[in-house]
Amino acid sequence: MPGSKEIRGKIKSVQNTRKITKAMEMVAASKMRRAQERMRAGRPYVRKVLAICSHLSHASPEYVHPFMVKREVKRVGLIAVTTDKGLCGGLNTNILRYVVQSMKQWTASGIEIDISAFGNKGISFFNRNGGRLISSLAQFGDSPSHEVIIDNVRLQLDNYVTGKIDVLYLASNEFVNTMKQEPVLRQLLPLPDDQFDNMDPNHDWDYLYEPDAEQVLSDLINRYVESLIYQAVSENMACEQSARMVAMKAASDNAKQLIDELQLSYNKARQAAITKELSEIVGGAAAV
């Protein structure tokens, strides 16, 4: 059994670690609330833009936006959203495992892959494993601007329009609740045929717009796709802070349990030492 001094040192070390994890838990909880507010604020905007696009697409069925053109898939574009920092449980591992499975399937079919990565974790992962990165963005802060996010993936969007890639996917974590985050890989481009068909057909709507429906629809579809990307980044940031808060709480609880076990071991060692001293005193007195 370790001595009392050694056990005291371990207790002190774990106590210091628990202070750090507790502080990180509180910081993550504070950031989580702001991230969730930003994430929820963006959802109605995306739905409303989709509704307007749906209405205008029905008003001009002959117009086909470049983002809706389908081609035979020979090259895939992939936008992978991860975090800059770790200590957030299996958040990054889950989404990257999901991405790797899809990449293996594409590679087996002879399809090449161009990757745009958000976050240091994703960038370092693809650099280590030989992914072809065409753009990347790290250290974008707790509240990145729309322009910074879209500038990083502008090359992917332009490549789709010019035909350099045939399909574009978006991989990120989707926020379900504080305890649950789901990895999602969705097709971003071409927009699915039923993307604009899910709106209520009986809904009354009437718009006044200029210069014409095609120009307005073109701008709105561009804005809709950009909003989907920005919303995915916002949701992933909310997932990050939630996962980090849960992970740090678990670490703090485990540290407390370990401290209790070490304290019990310390008390036993101290009691054994006292008992030994008493036995020596009694033995010495009997010898005299």
mmCIF file of C-alpha atoms in Angstrom:
data_model
loop_
_atom_site.group_PDB
_atom_site.id
_atom_site.type_symbol
_atom_site.label_atom_id
_atom_site.label_comp_id
_atom_site.label_asym_id
_atom_site.label_seq_id
_atom_site.Cartn_x
_atom_site.Cartn_y
_atom_site.Cartn_z
ATOM 1 C CA MET A 1 0.000 0.000 0.000
ATOM 2 C CA PRO A 2 1.364 3.491 -0.872
ATOM 3 C CA GLY A 3 2.477 5.652 2.018
ATOM 4 C CA SER A 4 0.453 8.528 3.452
ATOM 5 C CA LYS A 5 2.679 11.168 1.875
ATOM 6 C CA GLU A 6 2.324 9.660 -1.603
ATOM 7 C CA ILE A 7 -1.466 9.414 -1.261
ATOM 8 C CA ARG A 8 -1.671 13.050 -0.099
ATOM 9 C CA GLY A 9 0.239 14.069 -3.226
ATOM 10 C CA LYS A 10 -2.195 12.153 -5.448
ATOM 11 C CA ILE A 11 -5.188 13.732 -3.695
ATOM 12 C CA LYS A 12 -3.744 17.206 -4.223
ATOM 13 C CA SER A 13 -3.081 16.467 -7.893
ATOM 14 C CA VAL A 14 -6.618 15.191 -8.554
ATOM 15 C CA GLN A 15 -8.103 18.142 -6.665
ATOM 16 C CA ASN A 16 -6.217 20.548 -8.933
ATOM 17 C CA THR A 17 -7.416 18.657 -11.999
ATOM 18 C CA ARG A 18 -11.000 18.794 -10.739
ATOM 19 C CA LYS A 19 -10.764 22.561 -10.352
ATOM 20 C CA ILE A 20 -9.760 22.832 -14.013
ATOM 21 C CA THR A 21 -12.505 20.528 -15.309
ATOM 22 C CA LYS A 22 -15.111 22.296 -13.147
ATOM 23 C CA ALA A 23 -14.062 25.673 -14.532
ATOM 24 C CA MET A 24 -14.159 24.322 -18.095
ATOM 25 C CA GLU A 25 -17.634 22.906 -17.441
ATOM 26 C CA MET A 26 -18.914 26.310 -16.323
ATOM 27 C CA VAL A 27 -17.322 28.105 -19.281
ATOM 28 C CA ALA A 28 -18.806 25.563 -21.716
ATOM 29 C CA ALA A 29 -22.243 25.963 -20.116
ATOM 30 C CA SER A 30 -22.078 29.726 -20.597
ATOM 31 C CA LYS A 31 -20.946 29.424 -24.214
ATOM 32 C CA MET A 32 -23.504 26.678 -24.861
ATOM 33 C CA ARG A 33 -26.422 28.986 -24.069
ATOM 34 C CA ARG A 34 -25.174 31.644 -26.468
ATOM 35 C CA ALA A 35 -24.442 29.062 -29.178
ATOM 36 C CA GLN A 36 -27.904 27.537 -28.842
ATOM 37 C CA GLU A 37 -29.545 30.949 -29.048
ATOM 38 C CA ARG A 38 -27.598 31.727 -32.234
ATOM 39 C CA MET A 39 -28.430 28.301 -33.691
ATOM 40 C CA ARG A 40 -32.169 28.592 -32.950
ATOM 41 C CA ALA A 41 -32.279 32.146 -34.291
ATOM 42 C CA GLY A 42 -31.021 30.921 -37.675
ATOM 43 C CA ARG A 43 -33.525 28.108 -38.173
ATOM 44 C CA PRO A 44 -36.598 30.288 -38.931
ATOM 45 C CA TYR A 45 -34.579 32.250 -41.512
ATOM 46 C CA VAL A 46 -33.589 29.085 -43.387
ATOM 47 C CA ARG A 47 -37.185 27.819 -43.361
ATOM 48 C CA LYS A 48 -38.535 31.140 -44.610
ATOM 49 C CA VAL A 49 -36.035 31.395 -47.462
ATOM 50 C CA LEU A 50 -36.924 27.819 -48.441
ATOM 51 C CA ALA A 51 -40.636 28.695 -48.424
ATOM 52 C CA ILE A 52 -40.117 31.714 -50.689
ATOM 53 C CA CYS A 53 -37.893 29.693 -53.041
ATOM 54 C CA SER A 54 -40.605 27.028 -53.193
ATOM 55 C CA HIS A 55 -43.288 29.553 -54.099
ATOM 56 C CA LEU A 56 -41.192 31.262 -56.760
ATOM 57 C CA SER A 57 -40.048 27.958 -58.264
ATOM 58 C CA HIS A 58 -43.687 27.002 -58.777
ATOM 59 C CA ALA A 59 -44.318 30.408 -60.334
ATOM 60 C CA SER A 60 -41.418 29.874 -62.805
ATOM 61 C CA PRO A 61 -41.194 26.102 -63.390
ATOM 62 C CA GLU A 62 -39.250 26.573 -66.625
ATOM 63 C CA TYR A 63 -36.247 28.125 -64.820
ATOM 64 C CA VAL A 64 -33.536 25.687 -63.677
ATOM 65 C CA HIS A 65 -30.914 27.117 -61.346
ATOM 66 C CA PRO A 66 -27.303 25.809 -61.756
ATOM 67 C CA PHE A 67 -27.531 24.397 -58.215
ATOM 68 C CA MET A 68 -30.328 22.086 -59.396
ATOM 69 C CA VAL A 69 -28.523 20.619 -62.417
ATOM 70 C CA LYS A 70 -27.763 16.907 -62.034
ATOM 71 C CA ARG A 71 -24.737 15.218 -63.592
ATOM 72 C CA GLU A 72 -23.099 11.835 -63.551
ATOM 73 C CA VAL A 73 -20.990 11.662 -60.404
ATOM 74 C CA LYS A 74 -17.271 11.482 -61.164
ATOM 75 C CA ARG A 75 -15.968 13.913 -58.559
ATOM 76 C CA VAL A 76 -17.407 14.730 -55.148
ATOM 77 C CA GLY A 77 -17.055 17.879 -53.074
ATOM 78 C CA LEU A 78 -17.183 17.508 -49.303
ATOM 79 C CA ILE A 79 -17.568 20.183 -46.622
ATOM 80 C CA ALA A 80 -16.560 18.713 -43.238
ATOM 81 C CA VAL A 81 -17.359 20.697 -40.081
ATOM 82 C CA THR A 82 -15.404 19.860 -36.907
ATOM 83 C CA THR A 83 -14.171 21.772 -33.867
ATOM 84 C CA ASP A 84 -10.979 23.707 -33.255
ATOM 85 C CA LYS A 85 -10.461 22.237 -29.784
ATOM 86 C CA GLY A 86 -10.846 18.834 -28.207
ATOM 87 C CA LEU A 87 -12.158 17.756 -24.798
ATOM 88 C CA CYS A 88 -15.683 17.397 -26.201
ATOM 89 C CA GLY A 89 -16.211 13.659 -25.960
ATOM 90 C CA GLY A 90 -16.655 11.697 -29.175
ATOM 91 C CA LEU A 91 -18.106 14.601 -31.152
ATOM 92 C CA ASN A 92 -15.319 14.843 -33.741
ATOM 93 C CA THR A 93 -14.640 11.105 -33.770
ATOM 94 C CA ASN A 94 -18.261 10.324 -34.641
ATOM 95 C CA ILE A 95 -18.530 12.726 -37.577
ATOM 96 C CA LEU A 96 -15.086 11.853 -38.968
ATOM 97 C CA ARG A 97 -15.848 8.123 -38.756
ATOM 98 C CA TYR A 98 -19.063 8.802 -40.657
ATOM 99 C CA VAL A 99 -17.142 10.767 -43.290
ATOM 100 C CA VAL A 100 -14.440 8.097 -43.685
ATOM 101 C CA GLN A 101 -17.060 5.419 -44.356
ATOM 102 C CA SER A 102 -18.547 7.499 -47.172
ATOM 103 C CA MET A 103 -15.117 8.375 -48.576
ATOM 104 C CA LYS A 104 -14.197 4.678 -48.756
ATOM 105 C CA GLN A 105 -17.359 3.989 -50.746
ATOM 106 C CA TRP A 106 -16.657 6.843 -53.167
ATOM 107 C CA THR A 107 -13.024 5.832 -53.591
ATOM 108 C CA ALA A 108 -14.016 2.219 -54.242
ATOM 109 C CA SER A 109 -16.275 3.483 -57.058
ATOM 110 C CA GLY A 110 -13.422 5.479 -58.606
ATOM 111 C CA ILE A 111 -14.827 8.845 -57.483
ATOM 112 C CA GLU A 112 -12.347 11.585 -56.517
ATOM 113 C CA ILE A 113 -12.962 13.832 -53.534
ATOM 114 C CA ASP A 114 -12.278 17.533 -52.905
ATOM 115 C CA ILE A 115 -12.508 18.532 -49.246
ATOM 116 C CA SER A 116 -13.197 21.839 -47.504
ATOM 117 C CA ALA A 117 -12.583 21.549 -43.765
ATOM 118 C CA PHE A 118 -13.728 23.676 -40.849
ATOM 119 C CA GLY A 119 -11.885 23.319 -37.545
ATOM 120 C CA ASN A 120 -8.385 22.230 -36.560
ATOM 121 C CA LYS A 121 -9.501 18.692 -35.743
ATOM 122 C CA GLY A 122 -10.788 18.046 -39.241
ATOM 123 C CA ILE A 123 -7.857 19.789 -40.934
ATOM 124 C CA SER A 124 -5.252 17.777 -39.022
ATOM 125 C CA PHE A 125 -7.207 14.553 -39.607
ATOM 126 C CA PHE A 126 -7.327 14.971 -43.388
ATOM 127 C CA ASN A 127 -3.695 16.079 -43.511
ATOM 128 C CA ARG A 128 -2.642 12.930 -41.634
ATOM 129 C CA ASN A 129 -4.798 10.616 -43.719
ATOM 130 C CA GLY A 130 -4.103 12.034 -47.151
ATOM 131 C CA GLY A 131 -7.346 13.885 -47.893
ATOM 132 C CA ARG A 132 -7.219 16.420 -50.739
ATOM 133 C CA LEU A 133 -7.909 19.732 -49.005
ATOM 134 C CA ILE A 134 -8.792 22.577 -51.364
ATOM 135 C CA SER A 135 -9.784 25.032 -48.608
ATOM 136 C CA SER A 136 -9.759 25.144 -44.820
ATOM 137 C CA LEU A 137 -10.696 27.443 -41.981
ATOM 138 C CA ALA A 138 -9.599 27.266 -38.341
ATOM 139 C CA GLN A 139 -9.814 29.518 -35.299
ATOM 140 C CA PHE A 140 -13.045 31.159 -36.500
ATOM 141 C CA GLY A 141 -14.130 32.018 -32.956
ATOM 142 C CA ASP A 142 -17.341 31.527 -31.032
ATOM 143 C CA SER A 143 -19.472 33.662 -33.370
ATOM 144 C CA PRO A 144 -18.039 33.564 -36.915
ATOM 145 C CA SER A 145 -19.427 35.974 -39.493
ATOM 146 C CA HIS A 146 -21.449 34.760 -42.452
ATOM 147 C CA GLU A 147 -18.864 36.163 -44.876
ATOM 148 C CA VAL A 148 -15.954 34.290 -43.282
ATOM 149 C CA ILE A 149 -17.819 30.969 -43.450
ATOM 150 C CA ILE A 150 -19.035 31.345 -47.030
ATOM 151 C CA ASP A 151 -15.679 32.587 -48.343
ATOM 152 C CA ASN A 152 -14.158 29.284 -47.219
ATOM 153 C CA VAL A 153 -16.596 27.207 -49.311
ATOM 154 C CA ARG A 154 -17.018 29.600 -52.228
ATOM 155 C CA LEU A 155 -14.576 27.504 -54.253
ATOM 156 C CA GLN A 156 -16.740 24.406 -53.781
ATOM 157 C CA LEU A 157 -19.884 26.252 -54.917
ATOM 158 C CA ASP A 158 -18.087 27.701 -57.942
ATOM 159 C CA ASN A 159 -16.651 24.281 -58.792
ATOM 160 C CA TYR A 160 -20.137 22.829 -58.860
ATOM 161 C CA VAL A 161 -21.450 25.543 -61.168
ATOM 162 C CA THR A 162 -18.510 25.090 -63.569
ATOM 163 C CA GLY A 163 -18.807 21.292 -63.491
ATOM 164 C CA LYS A 164 -15.514 20.528 -61.726
ATOM 165 C CA ILE A 165 -17.460 18.588 -59.120
ATOM 166 C CA ASP A 166 -20.736 16.770 -59.714
ATOM 167 C CA VAL A 167 -22.189 16.631 -56.209
ATOM 168 C CA LEU A 168 -21.491 18.475 -52.955
ATOM 169 C CA TYR A 169 -21.997 16.988 -49.492
ATOM 170 C CA LEU A 170 -22.066 18.651 -46.081
ATOM 171 C CA ALA A 171 -20.938 16.717 -42.983
ATOM 172 C CA SER A 172 -21.562 18.141 -39.522
ATOM 173 C CA ASN A 173 -23.100 17.393 -36.147
ATOM 174 C CA GLU A 174 -26.779 18.163 -35.735
ATOM 175 C CA PHE A 175 -27.988 19.444 -32.367
ATOM 176 C CA VAL A 176 -30.814 17.340 -30.889
ATOM 177 C CA ASN A 177 -30.540 18.304 -27.237
ATOM 178 C CA THR A 178 -27.866 18.989 -24.658
ATOM 179 C CA MET A 179 -27.167 15.284 -24.164
ATOM 180 C CA LYS A 180 -27.476 14.163 -27.781
ATOM 181 C CA GLN A 181 -25.728 15.266 -30.971
ATOM 182 C CA GLU A 182 -26.065 13.314 -34.206
ATOM 183 C CA PRO A 183 -23.493 13.166 -37.038
ATOM 184 C CA VAL A 184 -25.165 13.985 -40.365
ATOM 185 C CA LEU A 185 -23.939 13.722 -43.957
ATOM 186 C CA ARG A 186 -26.401 15.402 -46.302
ATOM 187 C CA GLN A 187 -26.369 16.187 -49.999
ATOM 188 C CA LEU A 188 -26.114 19.927 -50.438
ATOM 189 C CA LEU A 189 -25.900 20.150 -54.239
ATOM 190 C CA PRO A 190 -27.644 19.442 -56.496
ATOM 191 C CA LEU A 191 -30.674 20.421 -54.478
ATOM 192 C CA PRO A 192 -33.026 17.428 -54.236
ATOM 193 C CA ASP A 193 -36.038 17.475 -56.565
ATOM 194 C CA ASP A 194 -38.464 17.570 -53.653
ATOM 195 C CA GLN A 195 -36.556 20.326 -51.819
ATOM 196 C CA PHE A 196 -39.126 22.945 -52.845
ATOM 197 C CA ASP A 197 -42.149 20.626 -52.870
ATOM 198 C CA ASN A 198 -42.603 20.222 -49.118
ATOM 199 C CA MET A 199 -44.348 23.537 -48.585
ATOM 200 C CA ASP A 200 -48.083 23.661 -47.996
ATOM 201 C CA PRO A 201 -49.688 23.981 -51.466
ATOM 202 C CA ASN A 202 -52.843 25.507 -49.959
ATOM 203 C CA HIS A 203 -50.921 28.336 -48.343
ATOM 204 C CA ASP A 204 -51.906 31.718 -49.764
ATOM 205 C CA TRP A 205 -48.949 33.813 -50.857
ATOM 206 C CA ASP A 206 -48.347 36.758 -53.097
ATOM 207 C CA TYR A 207 -45.086 38.644 -53.679
ATOM 208 C CA LEU A 208 -44.169 41.847 -55.426
ATOM 209 C CA TYR A 209 -40.621 41.534 -56.758
ATOM 210 C CA GLU A 210 -38.270 42.958 -59.330
ATOM 211 C CA PRO A 211 -36.588 42.697 -61.766
ATOM 212 C CA ASP A 212 -38.112 39.262 -62.484
ATOM 213 C CA ALA A 213 -38.846 35.925 -60.824
ATOM 214 C CA GLU A 214 -35.784 34.187 -62.271
ATOM 215 C CA GLN A 215 -33.324 36.764 -60.941
ATOM 216 C CA VAL A 216 -34.939 36.845 -57.523
ATOM 217 C CA LEU A 217 -35.110 33.032 -57.403
ATOM 218 C CA SER A 218 -31.448 32.749 -58.420
ATOM 219 C CA ASP A 219 -30.347 35.087 -55.641
ATOM 220 C CA LEU A 220 -32.570 33.383 -53.085
ATOM 221 C CA ILE A 221 -31.338 29.872 -53.936
ATOM 222 C CA ASN A 222 -27.755 31.080 -53.526
ATOM 223 C CA ARG A 223 -28.684 32.612 -50.193
ATOM 224 C CA TYR A 224 -30.528 29.439 -49.162
ATOM 225 C CA VAL A 225 -27.506 27.194 -49.819
ATOM 226 C CA GLU A 226 -25.190 29.623 -48.019
ATOM 227 C CA SER A 227 -27.609 29.709 -45.081
ATOM 228 C CA LEU A 228 -27.602 25.904 -44.871
ATOM 229 C CA ILE A 229 -23.803 25.931 -44.582
ATOM 230 C CA TYR A 230 -23.746 28.708 -41.989
ATOM 231 C CA GLN A 231 -26.517 27.003 -40.006
ATOM 232 C CA ALA A 232 -24.548 23.726 -40.028
ATOM 233 C CA VAL A 233 -21.528 25.530 -38.560
ATOM 234 C CA SER A 234 -23.734 27.182 -35.906
ATOM 235 C CA GLU A 235 -25.318 23.855 -34.972
ATOM 236 C CA ASN A 236 -21.918 22.191 -34.763
ATOM 237 C CA MET A 237 -20.704 24.918 -32.388
ATOM 238 C CA ALA A 238 -23.756 24.380 -30.170
ATOM 239 C CA CYS A 239 -22.997 20.637 -30.249
ATOM 240 C CA GLU A 240 -19.374 21.337 -29.310
ATOM 241 C CA GLN A 241 -20.190 23.352 -26.203
ATOM 242 C CA SER A 242 -22.900 20.897 -25.098
ATOM 243 C CA ALA A 243 -20.583 17.915 -25.558
ATOM 244 C CA ARG A 244 -17.739 19.704 -23.760
ATOM 245 C CA MET A 245 -19.970 20.638 -20.829
ATOM 246 C CA VAL A 246 -21.146 17.020 -20.479
ATOM 247 C CA ALA A 247 -17.591 15.670 -20.833
ATOM 248 C CA MET A 248 -16.179 18.079 -18.251
ATOM 249 C CA LYS A 249 -19.017 17.327 -15.829
ATOM 250 C CA ALA A 250 -18.262 13.615 -16.169
ATOM 251 C CA ALA A 251 -14.566 14.323 -15.602
ATOM 252 C CA SER A 252 -15.350 16.402 -12.502
ATOM 253 C CA ASP A 253 -17.609 13.676 -11.102
ATOM 254 C CA ASN A 254 -14.968 11.015 -11.739
ATOM 255 C CA ALA A 255 -12.332 13.187 -10.072
ATOM 256 C CA LYS A 256 -14.541 13.583 -6.998
ATOM 257 C CA GLN A 257 -15.055 9.831 -6.828
ATOM 258 C CA LEU A 258 -11.317 9.244 -7.151
ATOM 259 C CA ILE A 259 -10.620 11.787 -4.398
ATOM 260 C CA ASP A 260 -13.047 9.971 -2.079
ATOM 261 C CA GLU A 261 -11.328 6.643 -2.804
ATOM 262 C CA LEU A 262 -7.878 8.140 -2.239
ATOM 263 C CA GLN A 263 -9.064 9.801 0.976
ATOM 264 C CA LEU A 264 -10.281 6.421 2.208
ATOM 265 C CA SER A 265 -6.921 4.839 1.308
ATOM 266 C CA TYR A 266 -5.133 7.697 3.102
ATOM 267 C CA ASN A 267 -7.204 7.184 6.253
ATOM 268 C CA LYS A 268 -6.462 3.453 6.199
ATOM 269 C CA ALA A 269 -2.741 4.049 5.716
ATOM 270 C CA ARG A 270 -2.711 6.634 8.500
ATOM 271 C CA GLN A 271 -4.630 4.318 10.823
ATOM 272 C CA ALA A 272 -2.222 1.473 10.032
ATOM 273 C CA ALA A 273 0.748 3.717 10.786
ATOM 274 C CA ILE A 274 -0.771 4.786 14.128
ATOM 275 C CA THR A 275 -1.582 1.193 15.030
ATOM 276 C CA LYS A 276 1.977 0.177 14.223
ATOM 277 C CA GLU A 277 3.409 2.933 16.412
ATOM 278 C CA LEU A 278 1.149 1.970 19.298
ATOM 279 C CA SER A 279 2.188 -1.679 18.946
ATOM 280 C CA GLU A 280 5.830 -0.669 19.053
ATOM 281 C CA ILE A 281 5.247 1.452 22.161
ATOM 282 C CA VAL A 282 3.343 -1.339 23.900
ATOM 283 C CA GLY A 283 5.959 -3.869 22.888
ATOM 284 C CA GLY A 284 8.758 -1.661 24.170
ATOM 285 C CA ALA A 285 6.988 -1.090 27.488
ATOM 286 C CA ALA A 286 6.451 -4.822 27.942
ATOM 287 C CA ALA A 287 10.114 -5.511 27.288
ATOM 288 C CA VAL A 288 11.119 -3.073 30.000
#
